[in-house]
PDB file of C-alpha atoms in Angstrom:
ATOM      1  CA  MET A   1      60.833  93.629 118.346  1.00 58.00           C
ATOM      2  CA  LYS A   2      63.932  95.448 118.762  1.00 75.00           C
ATOM      3  CA  GLU A   3      65.750  94.903 114.963  1.00 85.00           C
ATOM      4  CA  SER A   4      68.983  93.157 114.856  1.00 89.00           C
ATOM      5  CA  ILE A   5      72.403  95.245 112.881  1.00 92.00           C
ATOM      6  CA  ILE A   6      74.676  93.077 110.520  1.00 92.00           C
ATOM      7  CA  LEU A   7      77.369  93.578 109.050  1.00 94.00           C
ATOM      8  CA  ALA A   8      78.104  92.265 106.295  1.00 93.00           C
ATOM      9  CA  VAL A   9      82.184  92.484 104.492  1.00 94.00           C
ATOM     10  CA  ASP A  10      82.472  91.249 100.358  1.00 92.00           C
ATOM     11  CA  GLY A  11      86.245  91.490 100.514  1.00 90.00           C
ATOM     12  CA  GLY A  12      87.085  90.704  96.412  1.00 83.00           C
ATOM     13  CA  ALA A  13      90.620  90.833  95.029  1.00 77.00           C
ATOM     14  CA  THR A  14      89.787  93.305  93.365  1.00 77.00           C
ATOM     15  CA  LYS A  15      86.655  95.616  95.952  1.00 85.00           C
ATOM     16  CA  THR A  16      85.953  95.388  99.040  1.00 92.00           C
ATOM     17  CA  THR A  17      82.626  96.011 100.194  1.00 93.00           C
ATOM     18  CA  LEU A  18      81.362  97.105 104.638  1.00 94.00           C
ATOM     19  CA  GLY A  19      77.781  97.780 104.170  1.00 93.00           C
ATOM     20  CA  ILE A  20      75.665  97.547 107.648  1.00 93.00           C
ATOM     21  CA  GLN A  21      72.434  97.040 108.139  1.00 91.00           C
ATOM     22  CA  THR A  22      68.955  96.455 110.103  1.00 90.00           C
ATOM     23  CA  SER A  23      67.855  92.663 109.835  1.00 86.00           C
ATOM     24  CA  GLY A  24      64.839  94.605 108.405  1.00 85.00           C
ATOM     25  CA  GLY A  25      66.667  95.730 105.652  1.00 85.00           C
ATOM     26  CA  GLU A  26      67.201  99.350 106.234  1.00 89.00           C
ATOM     27  CA  ARG A  27      70.865 100.256 105.464  1.00 91.00           C
ATOM     28  CA  LEU A  28      71.946 102.027 107.700  1.00 91.00           C
ATOM     29  CA  PHE A  29      76.270 102.317 106.313  1.00 93.00           C
ATOM     30  CA  GLU A  30      77.968 101.269 103.189  1.00 93.00           C
ATOM     31  CA  ALA A  31      81.275 101.702 101.482  1.00 94.00           C
ATOM     32  CA  THR A  32      83.884 100.024  99.199  1.00 93.00           C
ATOM     33  CA  ALA A  33      88.036 100.282  99.210  1.00 92.00           C
ATOM     34  CA  ALA A  34      90.561  98.302  96.784  1.00 88.00           C
ATOM     35  CA  GLY A  35      90.883  93.942  97.238  1.00 87.00           C
ATOM     36  CA  SER A  36      91.194  92.344  99.932  1.00 88.00           C
ATOM     37  CA  ASN A  37      92.227  88.609  98.487  1.00 86.00           C
ATOM     38  CA  TYR A  38      95.944  89.149 101.698  1.00 86.00           C
ATOM     39  CA  GLN A  39      97.466  85.837  99.014  1.00 83.00           C
ATOM     40  CA  THR A  40      97.774  89.045  95.817  1.00 79.00           C
ATOM     41  CA  ILE A  41      98.053  92.331  98.434  1.00 84.00           C
ATOM     42  CA  GLY A  42     100.260  90.877 101.734  1.00 88.00           C
ATOM     43  CA  ALA A  43      98.480  90.251 105.156  1.00 90.00           C
ATOM     44  CA  ASN A  44      98.917  94.182 106.310  1.00 92.00           C
ATOM     45  CA  ALA A  45      97.613  95.291 103.755  1.00 91.00           C
ATOM     46  CA  VAL A  46      94.418  93.324 103.912  1.00 92.00           C
ATOM     47  CA  ILE A  47      93.777  94.094 108.016  1.00 94.00           C
ATOM     48  CA  GLU A  48      95.108  98.380 106.697  1.00 94.00           C
ATOM     49  CA  VAL A  49      91.601  97.869 103.989  1.00 93.00           C
ATOM     50  CA  LEU A  50      89.284  96.160 106.934  1.00 95.00           C
ATOM     51  CA  SER A  51      90.474  98.627 109.841  1.00 95.00           C
ATOM     52  CA  ASP A  52      90.115 101.597 107.776  1.00 94.00           C
ATOM     53  CA  LEU A  53      86.477 100.259 106.240  1.00 95.00           C
ATOM     54  CA  LEU A  54      85.562  99.059 109.958  1.00 94.00           C
ATOM     55  CA  GLN A  55      86.996 102.386 111.020  1.00 94.00           C
ATOM     56  CA  LYS A  56      85.274 104.901 108.833  1.00 94.00           C
ATOM     57  CA  ALA A  57      81.606 102.489 109.910  1.00 92.00           C
ATOM     58  CA  ASN A  58      81.915 102.963 113.832  1.00 92.00           C
ATOM     59  CA  PHE A  59      81.817 107.194 112.764  1.00 91.00           C
ATOM     60  CA  ALA A  60      79.536 107.891 110.649  1.00 93.00           C
ATOM     61  CA  THR A  61      76.919 104.989 112.882  1.00 91.00           C
ATOM     62  CA  LYS A  62      78.116 105.004 116.269  1.00 92.00           C
ATOM     63  CA  LEU A  63      76.948 101.648 117.102  1.00 90.00           C
ATOM     64  CA  GLU A  64      78.085  99.826 120.396  1.00 89.00           C
ATOM     65  CA  THR A  65      76.723  96.746 119.098  1.00 91.00           C
ATOM     66  CA  ILE A  66      76.832  94.347 116.387  1.00 91.00           C
ATOM     67  CA  ASP A  67      74.357  90.595 116.435  1.00 92.00           C
ATOM     68  CA  VAL A  68      76.261  89.294 114.055  1.00 92.00           C
ATOM     69  CA  ALA A  69      78.729  90.032 111.477  1.00 93.00           C
ATOM     70  CA  ILE A  70      80.260  88.069 108.060  1.00 94.00           C
ATOM     71  CA  PHE A  71      83.643  88.530 106.361  1.00 94.00           C
ATOM     72  CA  ALA A  72      82.748  87.031 103.105  1.00 93.00           C
ATOM     73  CA  MET A  73      86.993  86.478 101.796  1.00 91.00           C
ATOM     74  CA  ALA A  74      88.840  85.539  99.202  1.00 85.00           C
ATOM     75  CA  GLY A  75      91.744  83.777  98.894  1.00 83.00           C
ATOM     76  CA  ILE A  76      90.119  81.129 102.084  1.00 86.00           C
ATOM     77  CA  ASP A  77      90.683  78.220  99.725  1.00 82.00           C
ATOM     78  CA  THR A  78      92.730  76.087 102.281  1.00 86.00           C
ATOM     79  CA  GLN A  79      92.778  75.753 106.762  1.00 91.00           C
ATOM     80  CA  SER A  80      96.903  77.698 107.504  1.00 93.00           C
ATOM     81  CA  ASP A  81      94.698  80.366 105.255  1.00 91.00           C
ATOM     82  CA  PHE A  82      91.352  80.396 107.112  1.00 92.00           C
ATOM     83  CA  GLU A  83      93.676  81.098 109.876  1.00 94.00           C
ATOM     84  CA  ALA A  84      95.687  83.521 108.168  1.00 93.00           C
ATOM     85  CA  LEU A  85      92.290  85.095 107.875  1.00 94.00           C
ATOM     86  CA  THR A  86      91.092  84.903 110.959  1.00 95.00           C
ATOM     87  CA  HIS A  87      94.246  86.790 112.550  1.00 95.00           C
ATOM     88  CA  ILE A  88      93.717  89.893 109.522  1.00 94.00           C
ATOM     89  CA  VAL A  89      90.134  89.791 110.270  1.00 94.00           C
ATOM     90  CA  GLN A  90      90.227  90.457 114.140  1.00 94.00           C
ATOM     91  CA  GLN A  91      93.930  92.306 113.973  1.00 94.00           C
ATOM     92  CA  ALA A  92      90.893  94.470 111.926  1.00 93.00           C
ATOM     93  CA  LEU A  93      88.112  93.605 114.596  1.00 92.00           C
ATOM     94  CA  ASN A  94      90.912  95.450 116.972  1.00 90.00           C
ATOM     95  CA  SER A  95      90.495  98.260 116.054  1.00 86.00           C
ATOM     96  CA  THR A  96      87.208  99.728 116.452  1.00 88.00           C
ATOM     97  CA  HIS A  97      85.279  99.403 118.842  1.00 86.00           C
ATOM     98  CA  PHE A  98      82.179  97.831 118.131  1.00 89.00           C
ATOM     99  CA  ASN A  99      81.025  94.487 120.160  1.00 90.00           C
ATOM    100  CA  ILE A 100      80.632  91.821 117.750  1.00 91.00           C
ATOM    101  CA  ASN A 101      78.261  89.267 119.308  1.00 91.00           C
ATOM    102  CA  LYS A 102      78.003  86.149 116.329  1.00 90.00           C
ATOM    103  CA  ALA A 103      81.620  86.111 114.120  1.00 91.00           C
ATOM    104  CA  ILE A 104      81.503  84.760 110.257  1.00 92.00           C
ATOM    105  CA  LEU A 105      84.515  84.564 108.466  1.00 94.00           C
ATOM    106  CA  GLU A 106      84.176  82.387 105.836  1.00 91.00           C
ATOM    107  CA  ASN A 107      85.145  82.262 101.192  1.00 89.00           C
ATOM    108  CA  ASP A 108      83.264  85.417  99.070  1.00 88.00           C
ATOM    109  CA  VAL A 109      82.083  82.385  97.518  1.00 88.00           C
ATOM    110  CA  GLN A 110      80.585  79.967  99.380  1.00 89.00           C
ATOM    111  CA  ALA A 111      79.073  82.908 101.711  1.00 90.00           C
ATOM    112  CA  ALA A 112      77.328  84.404  97.987  1.00 89.00           C
ATOM    113  CA  LEU A 113      75.849  80.935  98.007  1.00 91.00           C
ATOM    114  CA  LEU A 114      74.515  80.589 100.694  1.00 89.00           C
ATOM    115  CA  GLY A 115      73.396  83.777 101.023  1.00 88.00           C
ATOM    116  CA  LEU A 116      71.543  83.045  97.279  1.00 89.00           C
ATOM    117  CA  VAL A 117      69.627  79.140  98.518  1.00 89.00           C
ATOM    118  CA  GLY A 118      69.439  79.691 102.512  1.00 82.00           C
ATOM    119  CA  HIS A 119      69.328  76.102 103.833  1.00 81.00           C
ATOM    120  CA  GLN A 120      68.264  74.528  99.799  1.00 88.00           C
ATOM    121  CA  PRO A 121      70.289  72.448  97.834  1.00 91.00           C
ATOM    122  CA  GLY A 122      71.058  75.167  94.430  1.00 93.00           C
ATOM    123  CA  VAL A 123      75.369  75.594  92.474  1.00 95.00           C
ATOM    124  CA  LEU A 124      76.693  78.855  92.094  1.00 95.00           C
ATOM    125  CA  LEU A 125      78.787  79.040  89.008  1.00 95.00           C
ATOM    126  CA  ILE A 126      81.614  82.386  88.637  1.00 92.00           C
ATOM    127  CA  SER A 127      83.218  83.478  86.070  1.00 93.00           C
ATOM    128  CA  GLY A 128      84.893  86.999  85.873  1.00 87.00           C
ATOM    129  CA  THR A 129      89.362  86.759  86.260  1.00 84.00           C
ATOM    130  CA  GLY A 130      88.776  83.252  87.572  1.00 86.00           C
ATOM    131  CA  SER A 131      86.196  80.541  88.121  1.00 91.00           C
ATOM    132  CA  ILE A 132      85.172  78.150  90.390  1.00 92.00           C
ATOM    133  CA  ALA A 133      81.701  76.192  91.792  1.00 94.00           C
ATOM    134  CA  LEU A 134      80.827  76.032  95.080  1.00 93.00           C
ATOM    135  CA  ALA A 135      76.999  74.359  95.310  1.00 94.00           C
ATOM    136  CA  THR A 136      75.345  72.692  98.718  1.00 92.00           C
ATOM    137  CA  ASP A 137      72.668  70.462  99.500  1.00 88.00           C
ATOM    138  CA  GLY A 138      70.878  71.789 101.149  1.00 83.00           C
ATOM    139  CA  ASN A 139      71.584  70.198 104.197  1.00 83.00           C
ATOM    140  CA  GLY A 140      75.727  71.450 105.205  1.00 80.00           C
ATOM    141  CA  ASN A 141      77.592  70.447 102.854  1.00 85.00           C
ATOM    142  CA  VAL A 142      78.990  72.627 100.637  1.00 88.00           C
ATOM    143  CA  VAL A 143      81.666  71.120  97.277  1.00 91.00           C
ATOM    144  CA  ARG A 144      83.260  73.423  95.614  1.00 92.00           C
ATOM    145  CA  THR A 145      84.980  72.785  91.781  1.00 93.00           C
ATOM    146  CA  GLY A 146      87.713  74.621  90.297  1.00 89.00           C
ATOM    147  CA  GLY A 147      88.507  77.801  91.604  1.00 81.00           C
ATOM    148  CA  TRP A 148      92.692  76.711  91.699  1.00 81.00           C
ATOM    149  CA  GLY A 149      94.220  80.190  89.951  1.00 73.00           C
ATOM    150  CA  HIS A 150      95.641  81.114  86.869  1.00 73.00           C
ATOM    151  CA  ARG A 151      98.369  78.995  87.584  1.00 76.00           C
ATOM    152  CA  ALA A 152      96.699  75.317  87.943  1.00 78.00           C
ATOM    153  CA  GLY A 153      92.994  76.338  86.677  1.00 76.00           C
ATOM    154  CA  ASP A 154      90.768  79.308  86.061  1.00 86.00           C
ATOM    155  CA  GLU A 155      89.458  77.704  82.306  1.00 94.00           C
ATOM    156  CA  GLY A 156      86.822  79.662  80.945  1.00 96.00           C
ATOM    157  CA  SER A 157      87.327  82.618  82.833  1.00 94.00           C
ATOM    158  CA  GLY A 158      88.000  86.185  81.900  1.00 93.00           C
ATOM    159  CA  TYR A 159      92.003  85.771  82.854  1.00 93.00           C
ATOM    160  CA  TRP A 160      91.361  82.095  80.770  1.00 96.00           C
ATOM    161  CA  ILE A 161      89.951  84.221  78.338  1.00 97.00           C
ATOM    162  CA  GLY A 162      92.720  86.886  77.543  1.00 96.00           C
ATOM    163  CA  ARG A 163      95.914  83.724  77.671  1.00 96.00           C
ATOM    164  CA  GLN A 164      92.503  82.374  75.076  1.00 97.00           C
ATOM    165  CA  ILE A 165      93.416  85.660  73.051  1.00 98.00           C
ATOM    166  CA  LEU A 166      97.390  86.106  73.323  1.00 97.00           C
ATOM    167  CA  LYS A 167      98.033  82.047  71.862  1.00 97.00           C
ATOM    168  CA  ALA A 168      95.661  83.150  69.605  1.00 97.00           C
ATOM    169  CA  ILE A 169      97.792  86.713  67.859  1.00 97.00           C
ATOM    170  CA  PHE A 170     101.046  84.421  68.555  1.00 97.00           C
ATOM    171  CA  ARG A 171     100.021  81.650  67.022  1.00 97.00           C
ATOM    172  CA  ALA A 172      98.645  83.188  63.733  1.00 96.00           C
ATOM    173  CA  GLU A 173     101.670  85.282  63.783  1.00 96.00           C
ATOM    174  CA  ASP A 174     104.196  82.838  63.055  1.00 96.00           C
ATOM    175  CA  LYS A 175     101.053  81.711  60.881  1.00 95.00           C
ATOM    176  CA  LEU A 176     100.340  78.196  62.754  1.00 96.00           C
ATOM    177  CA  GLU A 177      96.830  79.646  62.112  1.00 94.00           C
ATOM    178  CA  ALA A 178      94.547  82.075  60.344  1.00 94.00           C
ATOM    179  CA  PRO A 179      95.048  85.564  61.361  1.00 95.00           C
ATOM    180  CA  THR A 180      92.289  87.356  63.395  1.00 97.00           C
ATOM    181  CA  ILE A 181      90.668  90.245  63.794  1.00 97.00           C
ATOM    182  CA  LEU A 182      92.371  90.115  67.355  1.00 98.00           C
ATOM    183  CA  LYS A 183      95.028  90.864  67.424  1.00 97.00           C
ATOM    184  CA  LYS A 184      93.676  94.176  65.854  1.00 97.00           C
ATOM    185  CA  LEU A 185      91.089  94.855  68.825  1.00 98.00           C
ATOM    186  CA  VAL A 186      94.364  93.724  71.184  1.00 97.00           C
ATOM    187  CA  PHE A 187      95.950  96.129  69.868  1.00 97.00           C
ATOM    188  CA  GLU A 188      93.505  99.429  69.984  1.00 97.00           C
ATOM    189  CA  LYS A 189      93.146  98.514  73.415  1.00 97.00           C
ATOM    190  CA  LEU A 190      96.656  99.229  74.091  1.00 96.00           C
ATOM    191  CA  GLN A 191      97.200 101.086  72.591  1.00 96.00           C
ATOM    192  CA  ILE A 192     100.428  99.938  70.672  1.00 96.00           C
ATOM    193  CA  ASP A 193     100.694  98.666  66.720  1.00 94.00           C
ATOM    194  CA  SER A 194     103.373  95.714  67.159  1.00 96.00           C
ATOM    195  CA  ILE A 195     103.604  92.372  68.153  1.00 96.00           C
ATOM    196  CA  ASP A 196     107.432  93.479  69.921  1.00 96.00           C
ATOM    197  CA  GLN A 197     105.242  95.891  71.984  1.00 96.00           C
ATOM    198  CA  LEU A 198     102.760  92.934  72.853  1.00 96.00           C
ATOM    199  CA  MET A 199     105.132  91.486  73.935  1.00 95.00           C
ATOM    200  CA  THR A 200     106.518  94.160  76.192  1.00 94.00           C
ATOM    201  CA  TRP A 201     102.747  94.627  77.591  1.00 95.00           C
ATOM    202  CA  LEU A 202     103.063  91.095  78.688  1.00 94.00           C
ATOM    203  CA  TYR A 203     106.031  90.339  80.721  1.00 93.00           C
ATOM    204  CA  GLN A 204     106.083  93.980  82.016  1.00 89.00           C
ATOM    205  CA  ALA A 205     107.718  93.630  85.191  1.00 86.00           C
ATOM    206  CA  ASP A 206     104.968  95.278  87.131  1.00 83.00           C
ATOM    207  CA  TYR A 207     102.603  92.076  85.753  1.00 83.00           C
ATOM    208  CA  THR A 208      99.850  91.201  86.769  1.00 79.00           C
ATOM    209  CA  ASN A 209      97.143  88.121  85.977  1.00 81.00           C
ATOM    210  CA  ALA A 210      93.910  90.846  86.183  1.00 81.00           C
ATOM    211  CA  GLN A 211      95.798  92.954  82.183  1.00 89.00           C
ATOM    212  CA  THR A 212      95.137  89.518  80.516  1.00 92.00           C
ATOM    213  CA  ALA A 213      91.705  88.740  81.685  1.00 90.00           C
ATOM    214  CA  SER A 214      91.144  92.670  81.053  1.00 92.00           C
ATOM    215  CA  LEU A 215      91.820  91.769  77.383  1.00 96.00           C
ATOM    216  CA  SER A 216      88.719  89.296  77.385  1.00 96.00           C
ATOM    217  CA  THR A 217      86.422  92.280  76.714  1.00 95.00           C
ATOM    218  CA  VAL A 218      86.879  92.463  73.115  1.00 97.00           C
ATOM    219  CA  LEU A 219      85.449  88.996  72.572  1.00 98.00           C
ATOM    220  CA  GLN A 220      82.287  90.244  71.945  1.00 96.00           C
ATOM    221  CA  GLU A 221      83.195  92.907  69.765  1.00 97.00           C
ATOM    222  CA  ALA A 222      85.212  89.545  67.713  1.00 97.00           C
ATOM    223  CA  VAL A 223      81.609  87.023  67.918  1.00 97.00           C
ATOM    224  CA  SER A 224      79.471  89.858  67.046  1.00 97.00           C
ATOM    225  CA  LEU A 225      81.837  90.709  63.923  1.00 97.00           C
ATOM    226  CA  ASN A 226      81.516  86.945  63.368  1.00 97.00           C
ATOM    227  CA  ASP A 227      85.901  86.282  63.879  1.00 97.00           C
ATOM    228  CA  GLU A 228      86.539  81.867  63.377  1.00 97.00           C
ATOM    229  CA  LYS A 229      88.809  81.997  66.808  1.00 98.00           C
ATOM    230  CA  ALA A 230      86.913  84.378  68.763  1.00 98.00           C
ATOM    231  CA  ILE A 231      83.231  82.573  68.204  1.00 98.00           C
ATOM    232  CA  SER A 232      85.734  78.885  69.163  1.00 98.00           C
ATOM    233  CA  ILE A 233      87.326  80.807  72.276  1.00 98.00           C
ATOM    234  CA  ALA A 234      84.024  81.434  73.185  1.00 98.00           C
ATOM    235  CA  GLU A 235      82.594  78.147  72.633  1.00 98.00           C
ATOM    236  CA  LEU A 236      84.765  76.848  74.141  1.00 98.00           C
ATOM    237  CA  ALA A 237      84.694  78.471  77.314  1.00 98.00           C
ATOM    238  CA  ALA A 238      81.104  77.898  78.220  1.00 98.00           C
ATOM    239  CA  LYS A 239      82.505  73.983  77.270  1.00 98.00           C
ATOM    240  CA  GLU A 240      84.839  75.044  80.378  1.00 97.00           C
ATOM    241  CA  LEU A 241      82.210  76.031  82.639  1.00 98.00           C
ATOM    242  CA  PHE A 242      79.545  73.264  82.369  1.00 97.00           C
ATOM    243  CA  LEU A 243      82.652  70.748  83.776  1.00 97.00           C
ATOM    244  CA  LEU A 244      82.639  72.936  86.603  1.00 97.00           C
ATOM    245  CA  VAL A 245      78.036  72.639  87.355  1.00 96.00           C
ATOM    246  CA  LYS A 246      78.838  69.333  85.424  1.00 96.00           C
ATOM    247  CA  ALA A 247      81.520  67.971  88.223  1.00 96.00           C
ATOM    248  CA  SER A 248      79.761  70.435  91.372  1.00 95.00           C
ATOM    249  CA  LEU A 249      76.528  68.490  90.512  1.00 94.00           C
ATOM    250  CA  ASN A 250      77.865  64.923  90.395  1.00 93.00           C
ATOM    251  CA  LYS A 251      80.204  65.218  93.855  1.00 94.00           C
ATOM    252  CA  LEU A 252      76.182  65.901  95.388  1.00 91.00           C
ATOM    253  CA  ARG A 253      75.000  63.181  94.129  1.00 90.00           C
ATOM    254  CA  TYR A 254      72.760  64.728  91.378  1.00 88.00           C
ATOM    255  CA  LYS A 255      69.591  61.527  91.088  1.00 87.00           C
ATOM    256  CA  GLY A 256      68.129  64.850  88.531  1.00 83.00           C
ATOM    257  CA  GLU A 257      65.581  66.208  91.100  1.00 86.00           C
ATOM    258  CA  PRO A 258      64.902  70.076  91.427  1.00 85.00           C
ATOM    259  CA  PHE A 259      67.702  71.753  91.164  1.00 89.00           C
ATOM    260  CA  LYS A 260      68.849  75.338  91.410  1.00 92.00           C
ATOM    261  CA  VAL A 261      72.255  77.567  89.548  1.00 95.00           C
ATOM    262  CA  PHE A 262      73.052  80.636  89.504  1.00 95.00           C
ATOM    263  CA  LEU A 263      75.483  82.407  87.335  1.00 95.00           C
ATOM    264  CA  ASN A 264      77.506  85.880  88.538  1.00 92.00           C
ATOM    265  CA  GLY A 265      80.192  87.109  87.181  1.00 89.00           C
ATOM    266  CA  GLY A 266      81.136  89.892  84.371  1.00 90.00           C
ATOM    267  CA  ILE A 267      82.556  87.098  81.657  1.00 94.00           C
ATOM    268  CA  LEU A 268      78.666  85.203  81.828  1.00 95.00           C
ATOM    269  CA  LYS A 269      77.127  89.037  82.278  1.00 93.00           C
ATOM    270  CA  TYR A 270      78.710  90.224  79.795  1.00 94.00           C
ATOM    271  CA  HIS A 271      78.811  87.520  76.770  1.00 97.00           C
ATOM    272  CA  PRO A 272      76.573  86.241  75.047  1.00 96.00           C
ATOM    273  CA  LEU A 273      77.495  83.519  73.823  1.00 97.00           C
ATOM    274  CA  ILE A 274      79.346  82.135  76.197  1.00 98.00           C
ATOM    275  CA  LEU A 275      76.447  82.491  78.226  1.00 97.00           C
ATOM    276  CA  ASN A 276      73.803  80.448  76.279  1.00 97.00           C
ATOM    277  CA  SER A 277      75.397  78.156  75.000  1.00 97.00           C
ATOM    278  CA  LEU A 278      76.919  77.181  78.961  1.00 97.00           C
ATOM    279  CA  GLN A 279      72.965  77.478  79.373  1.00 97.00           C
ATOM    280  CA  GLN A 280      72.775  74.943  76.296  1.00 96.00           C
ATOM    281  CA  LEU A 281      74.640  72.785  77.474  1.00 97.00           C
ATOM    282  CA  ILE A 282      73.181  72.378  80.496  1.00 95.00           C
ATOM    283  CA  ARG A 283      69.421  71.954  80.060  1.00 94.00           C
ATOM    284  CA  GLU A 284      70.844  69.018  77.258  1.00 93.00           C
ATOM    285  CA  ASP A 285      72.071  67.198  80.198  1.00 92.00           C
ATOM    286  CA  PHE A 286      69.899  68.562  83.336  1.00 92.00           C
ATOM    287  CA  HIS A 287      65.819  68.575  82.170  1.00 88.00           C
ATOM    288  CA  HIS A 288      64.951  69.913  86.374  1.00 89.00           C
ATOM    289  CA  ILE A 289      67.870  72.482  86.935  1.00 90.00           C
ATOM    290  CA  SER A 290      66.239  76.154  86.892  1.00 91.00           C
ATOM    291  CA  LEU A 291      69.245  79.164  85.915  1.00 94.00           C
ATOM    292  CA  SER A 292      69.066  82.198  87.207  1.00 91.00           C
ATOM    293  CA  LEU A 293      71.759  84.891  85.844  1.00 92.00           C
ATOM    294  CA  CYS A 294      72.851  87.525  90.024  1.00 88.00           C
ATOM    295  CA  ASP A 295      71.992  90.927  89.170  1.00 81.00           C
ATOM    296  CA  GLU A 296      71.893  92.236  91.923  1.00 74.00           C
ATOM    297  CA  ASN A 297      75.289  93.913  94.101  1.00 77.00           C
ATOM    298  CA  PRO A 298      77.524  90.842  95.670  1.00 77.00           C
ATOM    299  CA  ILE A 299      76.677  92.873  99.066  1.00 84.00           C
ATOM    300  CA  GLU A 300      73.272  91.681  99.235  1.00 85.00           C
ATOM    301  CA  SER A 301      73.454  87.965  99.527  1.00 86.00           C
ATOM    302  CA  ILE A 302      76.952  88.250 101.789  1.00 88.00           C
ATOM    303  CA  VAL A 303      73.848  90.363 104.057  1.00 87.00           C
ATOM    304  CA  LYS A 304      71.124  87.148 103.043  1.00 88.00           C
ATOM    305  CA  ARG A 305      73.700  85.126 104.168  1.00 87.00           C
ATOM    306  CA  ALA A 306      74.387  86.958 107.503  1.00 86.00           C
ATOM    307  CA  GLN A 307      70.153  87.282 107.890  1.00 85.00           C
ATOM    308  CA  TYR A 308      70.313  83.324 108.047  1.00 82.00           C
ATOM    309  CA  ALA A 309      72.459  83.251 110.784  1.00 80.00           C
ATOM    310  CA  LEU A 310      70.865  84.631 112.877  1.00 76.00           C
ATOM    311  CA  LEU A 311      68.164  82.157 112.920  1.00 75.00           C
ATOM    312  CA  GLN A 312      70.405  79.180 113.306  1.00 66.00           C
TER     313      GLN A 312
END
C-alpha cells in the first residue's frame, strides 16, 4: 500500500519549521527559518519565509503531490486573521510546483493540541514568550483561554515574568520593596551597571516584547539562591498558569473524569519551581488529571495532526 506524503509547517513567532514525511514516518525533508507571525513581521515577510521553505522542499524532494499539508501558524486569533493567513499561505504555495490534495490552516497551538490528543479530550498549556491554553472534548469542540498577547494578557509567560522582574528592580530602587538579587543578575545579563542604562535598554527604539521575555532566564538562578522576590514571582506565575488550565476545564464542563493535560514551553521546561507548583495546584483541584511535560519536537505534533487528518 502506497504511503501518503505529509507536509507540516510549524509557523511560530520566533522560528518556522517545515517538514515532509511519509505517513509511515520516513523523513524526507526538514528545514527551519525565521518566525512567521504576520501580526509581528507583516504579511509580505511571512510570504517570503514560507515561499523560501516550500521552494527548498520542492527542490530537495522533487515531489509533485502532497496528500495533506498542514500550516500551523501563530497569529490566528480571529476570523480576519484566518482570512489573512489563508491569502498568505496561498501566495506562498503559488511559488512552488506542489500539488496539494488537502490543505489545513490552523492556529499553531490548536494544531499541536490535536496532534497530541487525536480524537481524545485534553488540554495543552504553553508558557513561552507568551501563554495560552487550548482544550478539546474530543468531539470537535475546542476552547481557548488566554493567548491575548503581551498588551492585555500572557500571564505566567516569559514576558510576564520579565515584566515582574523589571517592576521588582524599579520598586526596590524606589525603596518601595526590599532589594533583590534579580537586579544583579539582570545587570550581568545585559552587561550594564546602572538603573539609567536599564532604562535606556528598556525604552530603546527597536524594543520588542521578546527582549523583556528574555529576562525571565535569570529567575531560576535567583530562585536557587533563595531570593524571596524571585520565589514569589515563580509561585505567582504557577498560579496564573493554573487559572488557564482551570478555566479551560470549566469551559468544557469537566466533571472529574480521567483527562490529559499537556505542558509545554520554555518556562515550564526550565523553571522547576514553576512546574512543580503548577502540577501541585492542578492535582489538588483535579484528582483524575494526568500531566505530561512535552519533550518532542513541536513539528512532530503537527505531523501527527496531519496524520489524523488523513483518516478523516
